[in-house]
């Protein structure tokens, strides 16, 4: 049974959460974390609970699997989400939740990291077909080329 680790929420992150503005949460779920053994959706629910965000106000968008960690991105309080236009970059604030072995931290991210997350979300929508729905899973655990059969952007086709 997974147990939650101690979580520290930095003041700037807490201030953002209290405003209830649309935002993205990037979760670094390390293999050493006690939460690594549960489903990604349960990690989102547990994270929402820790952040005092109602679970119904969250949407898991992207999962990136790496050898030593999984990176999840979910949105909170984003009522304007539109699957048909989500391939266009939306500049939402981003918080990072870094789940470690014994402790975890929630913090605001740099503008560069914010840009990376927002571009990644748009690209995941773009790389998948029009009817595909999140969460989009990207497996980076092998060195093979990732192939997308029916991307929205046809210039990505071979």
PDB file of C-alpha atoms in Angstrom:
ATOM      1  CA  UNK A   1       0.000   0.000   0.000  1.00  0.00           C
ATOM      2  CA  UNK A   2       1.409   3.366  -1.027  1.00  0.00           C
ATOM      3  CA  UNK A   3       1.721   6.038   1.596  1.00  0.00           C
ATOM      4  CA  UNK A   4       1.892   9.752   1.033  1.00  0.00           C
ATOM      5  CA  UNK A   5       5.209  11.372   1.739  1.00  0.00           C
ATOM      6  CA  UNK A   6       5.530  14.654   3.613  1.00  0.00           C
ATOM      7  CA  UNK A   7       4.707  17.469   1.196  1.00  0.00           C
ATOM      8  CA  UNK A   8       5.922  21.062   1.466  1.00  0.00           C
ATOM      9  CA  UNK A   9       4.041  23.727  -0.492  1.00  0.00           C
ATOM     10  CA  UNK A  10       6.094  26.867  -1.042  1.00  0.00           C
ATOM     11  CA  UNK A  11       4.292  30.141  -0.314  1.00  0.00           C
ATOM     12  CA  UNK A  12       4.241  31.343  -3.944  1.00  0.00           C
ATOM     13  CA  UNK A  13       2.665  28.032  -4.994  1.00  0.00           C
ATOM     14  CA  UNK A  14       0.096  28.219  -2.200  1.00  0.00           C
ATOM     15  CA  UNK A  15      -0.760  31.798  -3.232  1.00  0.00           C
ATOM     16  CA  UNK A  16      -1.369  30.679  -6.827  1.00  0.00           C
ATOM     17  CA  UNK A  17      -3.537  27.773  -5.712  1.00  0.00           C
ATOM     18  CA  UNK A  18      -5.650  30.067  -3.540  1.00  0.00           C
ATOM     19  CA  UNK A  19      -6.522  32.255  -6.551  1.00  0.00           C
ATOM     20  CA  UNK A  20      -8.207  29.274  -8.263  1.00  0.00           C
ATOM     21  CA  UNK A  21      -6.952  30.441 -11.669  1.00  0.00           C
ATOM     22  CA  UNK A  22      -6.469  27.880 -14.456  1.00  0.00           C
ATOM     23  CA  UNK A  23      -3.049  26.276 -14.135  1.00  0.00           C
ATOM     24  CA  UNK A  24      -1.036  23.217 -15.062  1.00  0.00           C
ATOM     25  CA  UNK A  25       0.550  20.923 -12.523  1.00  0.00           C
ATOM     26  CA  UNK A  26       3.678  19.052 -13.593  1.00  0.00           C
ATOM     27  CA  UNK A  27       4.343  16.037 -11.382  1.00  0.00           C
ATOM     28  CA  UNK A  28       7.750  14.390 -11.154  1.00  0.00           C
ATOM     29  CA  UNK A  29       6.913  10.921  -9.914  1.00  0.00           C
ATOM     30  CA  UNK A  30      10.230   9.272  -9.110  1.00  0.00           C
ATOM     31  CA  UNK A  31      10.601   5.485  -8.899  1.00  0.00           C
ATOM     32  CA  UNK A  32      11.707   5.874  -5.281  1.00  0.00           C
ATOM     33  CA  UNK A  33       8.497   7.677  -4.350  1.00  0.00           C
ATOM     34  CA  UNK A  34       5.964   5.697  -2.320  1.00  0.00           C
ATOM     35  CA  UNK A  35       3.331   6.857  -4.842  1.00  0.00           C
ATOM     36  CA  UNK A  36       5.086   5.245  -7.832  1.00  0.00           C
ATOM     37  CA  UNK A  37       3.196   1.973  -7.365  1.00  0.00           C
ATOM     38  CA  UNK A  38      -0.289   3.485  -7.742  1.00  0.00           C
ATOM     39  CA  UNK A  39      -2.107   4.477 -10.930  1.00  0.00           C
ATOM     40  CA  UNK A  40      -1.405   7.820 -12.536  1.00  0.00           C
ATOM     41  CA  UNK A  41      -5.003   8.877 -12.042  1.00  0.00           C
ATOM     42  CA  UNK A  42      -4.721   8.072  -8.321  1.00  0.00           C
ATOM     43  CA  UNK A  43      -1.539  10.186  -8.152  1.00  0.00           C
ATOM     44  CA  UNK A  44      -3.542  13.071  -9.634  1.00  0.00           C
ATOM     45  CA  UNK A  45      -6.308  12.539  -7.059  1.00  0.00           C
ATOM     46  CA  UNK A  46      -3.812  12.372  -4.189  1.00  0.00           C
ATOM     47  CA  UNK A  47      -2.036  15.477  -5.474  1.00  0.00           C
ATOM     48  CA  UNK A  48      -5.326  17.356  -5.733  1.00  0.00           C
ATOM     49  CA  UNK A  49      -6.106  16.339  -2.169  1.00  0.00           C
ATOM     50  CA  UNK A  50      -2.727  17.626  -0.955  1.00  0.00           C
ATOM     51  CA  UNK A  51      -3.215  20.893  -2.878  1.00  0.00           C
ATOM     52  CA  UNK A  52      -6.815  21.262  -1.681  1.00  0.00           C
ATOM     53  CA  UNK A  53      -8.079  21.236  -5.261  1.00  0.00           C
ATOM     54  CA  UNK A  54     -11.405  19.488  -5.845  1.00  0.00           C
ATOM     55  CA  UNK A  55     -10.742  16.340  -7.896  1.00  0.00           C
ATOM     56  CA  UNK A  56     -13.523  17.317 -10.355  1.00  0.00           C
ATOM     57  CA  UNK A  57     -11.526  20.474 -11.174  1.00  0.00           C
ATOM     58  CA  UNK A  58      -8.596  18.455 -12.581  1.00  0.00           C
ATOM     59  CA  UNK A  59      -7.883  16.840 -15.956  1.00  0.00           C
ATOM     60  CA  UNK A  60      -4.900  14.550 -16.634  1.00  0.00           C
ATOM     61  CA  UNK A  61      -3.447  15.658 -19.976  1.00  0.00           C
ATOM     62  CA  UNK A  62      -0.054  14.053 -20.555  1.00  0.00           C
ATOM     63  CA  UNK A  63       2.130  11.253 -19.212  1.00  0.00           C
ATOM     64  CA  UNK A  64       5.779  10.926 -20.125  1.00  0.00           C
ATOM     65  CA  UNK A  65       7.492   7.723 -18.975  1.00  0.00           C
ATOM     66  CA  UNK A  66      11.263   7.764 -18.406  1.00  0.00           C
ATOM     67  CA  UNK A  67      13.478   5.034 -16.918  1.00  0.00           C
ATOM     68  CA  UNK A  68      13.718   6.685 -13.468  1.00  0.00           C
ATOM     69  CA  UNK A  69      10.517   8.721 -13.296  1.00  0.00           C
ATOM     70  CA  UNK A  70       7.151   9.449 -14.832  1.00  0.00           C
ATOM     71  CA  UNK A  71       6.149  13.026 -15.580  1.00  0.00           C
ATOM     72  CA  UNK A  72       2.453  13.794 -15.389  1.00  0.00           C
ATOM     73  CA  UNK A  73       0.812  17.027 -16.458  1.00  0.00           C
ATOM     74  CA  UNK A  74      -2.693  17.846 -15.389  1.00  0.00           C
ATOM     75  CA  UNK A  75      -4.774  20.977 -15.478  1.00  0.00           C
ATOM     76  CA  UNK A  76      -6.778  22.529 -12.674  1.00  0.00           C
ATOM     77  CA  UNK A  77      -9.627  25.036 -12.805  1.00  0.00           C
ATOM     78  CA  UNK A  78      -9.403  25.192 -16.623  1.00  0.00           C
ATOM     79  CA  UNK A  79     -13.006  25.496 -17.788  1.00  0.00           C
ATOM     80  CA  UNK A  80     -12.000  26.784 -21.241  1.00  0.00           C
ATOM     81  CA  UNK A  81     -10.258  23.562 -22.298  1.00  0.00           C
ATOM     82  CA  UNK A  82     -11.249  22.704 -25.877  1.00  0.00           C
ATOM     83  CA  UNK A  83      -9.950  19.487 -27.421  1.00  0.00           C
ATOM     84  CA  UNK A  84     -10.268  20.941 -30.928  1.00  0.00           C
ATOM     85  CA  UNK A  85      -7.933  23.879 -30.227  1.00  0.00           C
ATOM     86  CA  UNK A  86      -5.708  22.379 -27.536  1.00  0.00           C
ATOM     87  CA  UNK A  87      -2.899  21.856 -30.076  1.00  0.00           C
ATOM     88  CA  UNK A  88      -2.429  25.633 -29.969  1.00  0.00           C
ATOM     89  CA  UNK A  89      -0.184  26.702 -27.105  1.00  0.00           C
ATOM     90  CA  UNK A  90      -1.962  28.173 -24.100  1.00  0.00           C
ATOM     91  CA  UNK A  91       0.164  30.063 -21.605  1.00  0.00           C
ATOM     92  CA  UNK A  92      -1.023  28.780 -18.232  1.00  0.00           C
ATOM     93  CA  UNK A  93       0.865  29.124 -14.953  1.00  0.00           C
ATOM     94  CA  UNK A  94       2.687  25.921 -13.972  1.00  0.00           C
ATOM     95  CA  UNK A  95       3.462  24.432 -10.592  1.00  0.00           C
ATOM     96  CA  UNK A  96       5.877  21.550 -10.075  1.00  0.00           C
ATOM     97  CA  UNK A  97       5.110  18.749  -7.636  1.00  0.00           C
ATOM     98  CA  UNK A  98       8.270  16.728  -7.077  1.00  0.00           C
ATOM     99  CA  UNK A  99       7.537  13.456  -5.267  1.00  0.00           C
ATOM    100  CA  UNK A 100      10.658  12.107  -3.614  1.00  0.00           C
ATOM    101  CA  UNK A 101      11.342   9.076  -1.445  1.00  0.00           C
ATOM    102  CA  UNK A 102      10.825  10.725   1.948  1.00  0.00           C
ATOM    103  CA  UNK A 103       9.571  14.221   1.175  1.00  0.00           C
ATOM    104  CA  UNK A 104       7.961  16.150  -1.626  1.00  0.00           C
ATOM    105  CA  UNK A 105       7.765  19.789  -2.660  1.00  0.00           C
ATOM    106  CA  UNK A 106       5.341  21.985  -4.585  1.00  0.00           C
ATOM    107  CA  UNK A 107       6.787  25.125  -6.125  1.00  0.00           C
ATOM    108  CA  UNK A 108       6.394  27.701  -8.848  1.00  0.00           C
ATOM    109  CA  UNK A 109       8.577  27.052 -11.874  1.00  0.00           C
ATOM    110  CA  UNK A 110      10.850  29.255 -13.953  1.00  0.00           C
ATOM    111  CA  UNK A 111       9.464  30.953 -17.051  1.00  0.00           C
ATOM    112  CA  UNK A 112      11.579  28.582 -19.153  1.00  0.00           C
ATOM    113  CA  UNK A 113      10.074  25.481 -17.502  1.00  0.00           C
ATOM    114  CA  UNK A 114       6.585  26.996 -17.785  1.00  0.00           C
ATOM    115  CA  UNK A 115       7.163  27.494 -21.517  1.00  0.00           C
ATOM    116  CA  UNK A 116       8.433  23.901 -21.858  1.00  0.00           C
ATOM    117  CA  UNK A 117       5.347  22.432 -20.175  1.00  0.00           C
ATOM    118  CA  UNK A 118       2.891  24.582 -22.134  1.00  0.00           C
ATOM    119  CA  UNK A 119       4.596  23.718 -25.443  1.00  0.00           C
ATOM    120  CA  UNK A 120       4.650  20.031 -24.504  1.00  0.00           C
ATOM    121  CA  UNK A 121       0.906  19.977 -23.840  1.00  0.00           C
ATOM    122  CA  UNK A 122       0.192  21.639 -27.190  1.00  0.00           C
ATOM    123  CA  UNK A 123       2.559  19.288 -29.026  1.00  0.00           C
ATOM    124  CA  UNK A 124       0.982  16.198 -27.461  1.00  0.00           C
ATOM    125  CA  UNK A 125      -2.396  17.295 -28.788  1.00  0.00           C
ATOM    126  CA  UNK A 126      -0.794  18.050 -32.168  1.00  0.00           C
ATOM    127  CA  UNK A 127       0.966  14.689 -32.427  1.00  0.00           C
ATOM    128  CA  UNK A 128      -2.211  12.724 -31.858  1.00  0.00           C
ATOM    129  CA  UNK A 129      -5.199  12.513 -34.132  1.00  0.00           C
ATOM    130  CA  UNK A 130      -8.153  14.872 -33.915  1.00  0.00           C
ATOM    131  CA  UNK A 131     -10.333  12.331 -32.119  1.00  0.00           C
ATOM    132  CA  UNK A 132      -7.678  11.294 -29.587  1.00  0.00           C
ATOM    133  CA  UNK A 133      -8.429  12.291 -26.014  1.00  0.00           C
ATOM    134  CA  UNK A 134      -6.088  12.807 -23.083  1.00  0.00           C
ATOM    135  CA  UNK A 135      -4.205  11.570 -21.300  1.00  0.00           C
ATOM    136  CA  UNK A 136      -1.588  11.288 -24.019  1.00  0.00           C
ATOM    137  CA  UNK A 137       1.148   8.797 -23.161  1.00  0.00           C
ATOM    138  CA  UNK A 138       4.692   9.202 -24.415  1.00  0.00           C
ATOM    139  CA  UNK A 139       7.032   6.311 -23.619  1.00  0.00           C
ATOM    140  CA  UNK A 140      10.647   7.510 -23.495  1.00  0.00           C
ATOM    141  CA  UNK A 141      12.007   4.379 -21.815  1.00  0.00           C
ATOM    142  CA  UNK A 142      13.526   2.978 -25.003  1.00  0.00           C
ATOM    143  CA  UNK A 143      15.737   4.597 -27.586  1.00  0.00           C
ATOM    144  CA  UNK A 144      13.352   3.880 -30.431  1.00  0.00           C
ATOM    145  CA  UNK A 145      11.772   6.527 -32.621  1.00  0.00           C
ATOM    146  CA  UNK A 146       8.261   7.442 -31.506  1.00  0.00           C
ATOM    147  CA  UNK A 147       5.812   7.199 -34.371  1.00  0.00           C
ATOM    148  CA  UNK A 148       2.493   9.012 -34.591  1.00  0.00           C
ATOM    149  CA  UNK A 149       0.130   7.519 -37.165  1.00  0.00           C
ATOM    150  CA  UNK A 150      -2.329  10.350 -37.619  1.00  0.00           C
ATOM    151  CA  UNK A 151      -1.036  13.682 -36.259  1.00  0.00           C
ATOM    152  CA  UNK A 152      -3.102  16.854 -36.540  1.00  0.00           C
ATOM    153  CA  UNK A 153      -0.127  18.498 -38.251  1.00  0.00           C
ATOM    154  CA  UNK A 154       0.273  16.555 -41.510  1.00  0.00           C
ATOM    155  CA  UNK A 155       3.811  17.905 -42.006  1.00  0.00           C
ATOM    156  CA  UNK A 156       4.820  15.402 -39.306  1.00  0.00           C
ATOM    157  CA  UNK A 157       3.910  12.470 -41.556  1.00  0.00           C
ATOM    158  CA  UNK A 158       6.803  10.616 -43.231  1.00  0.00           C
TER     159      UNK A 158
END
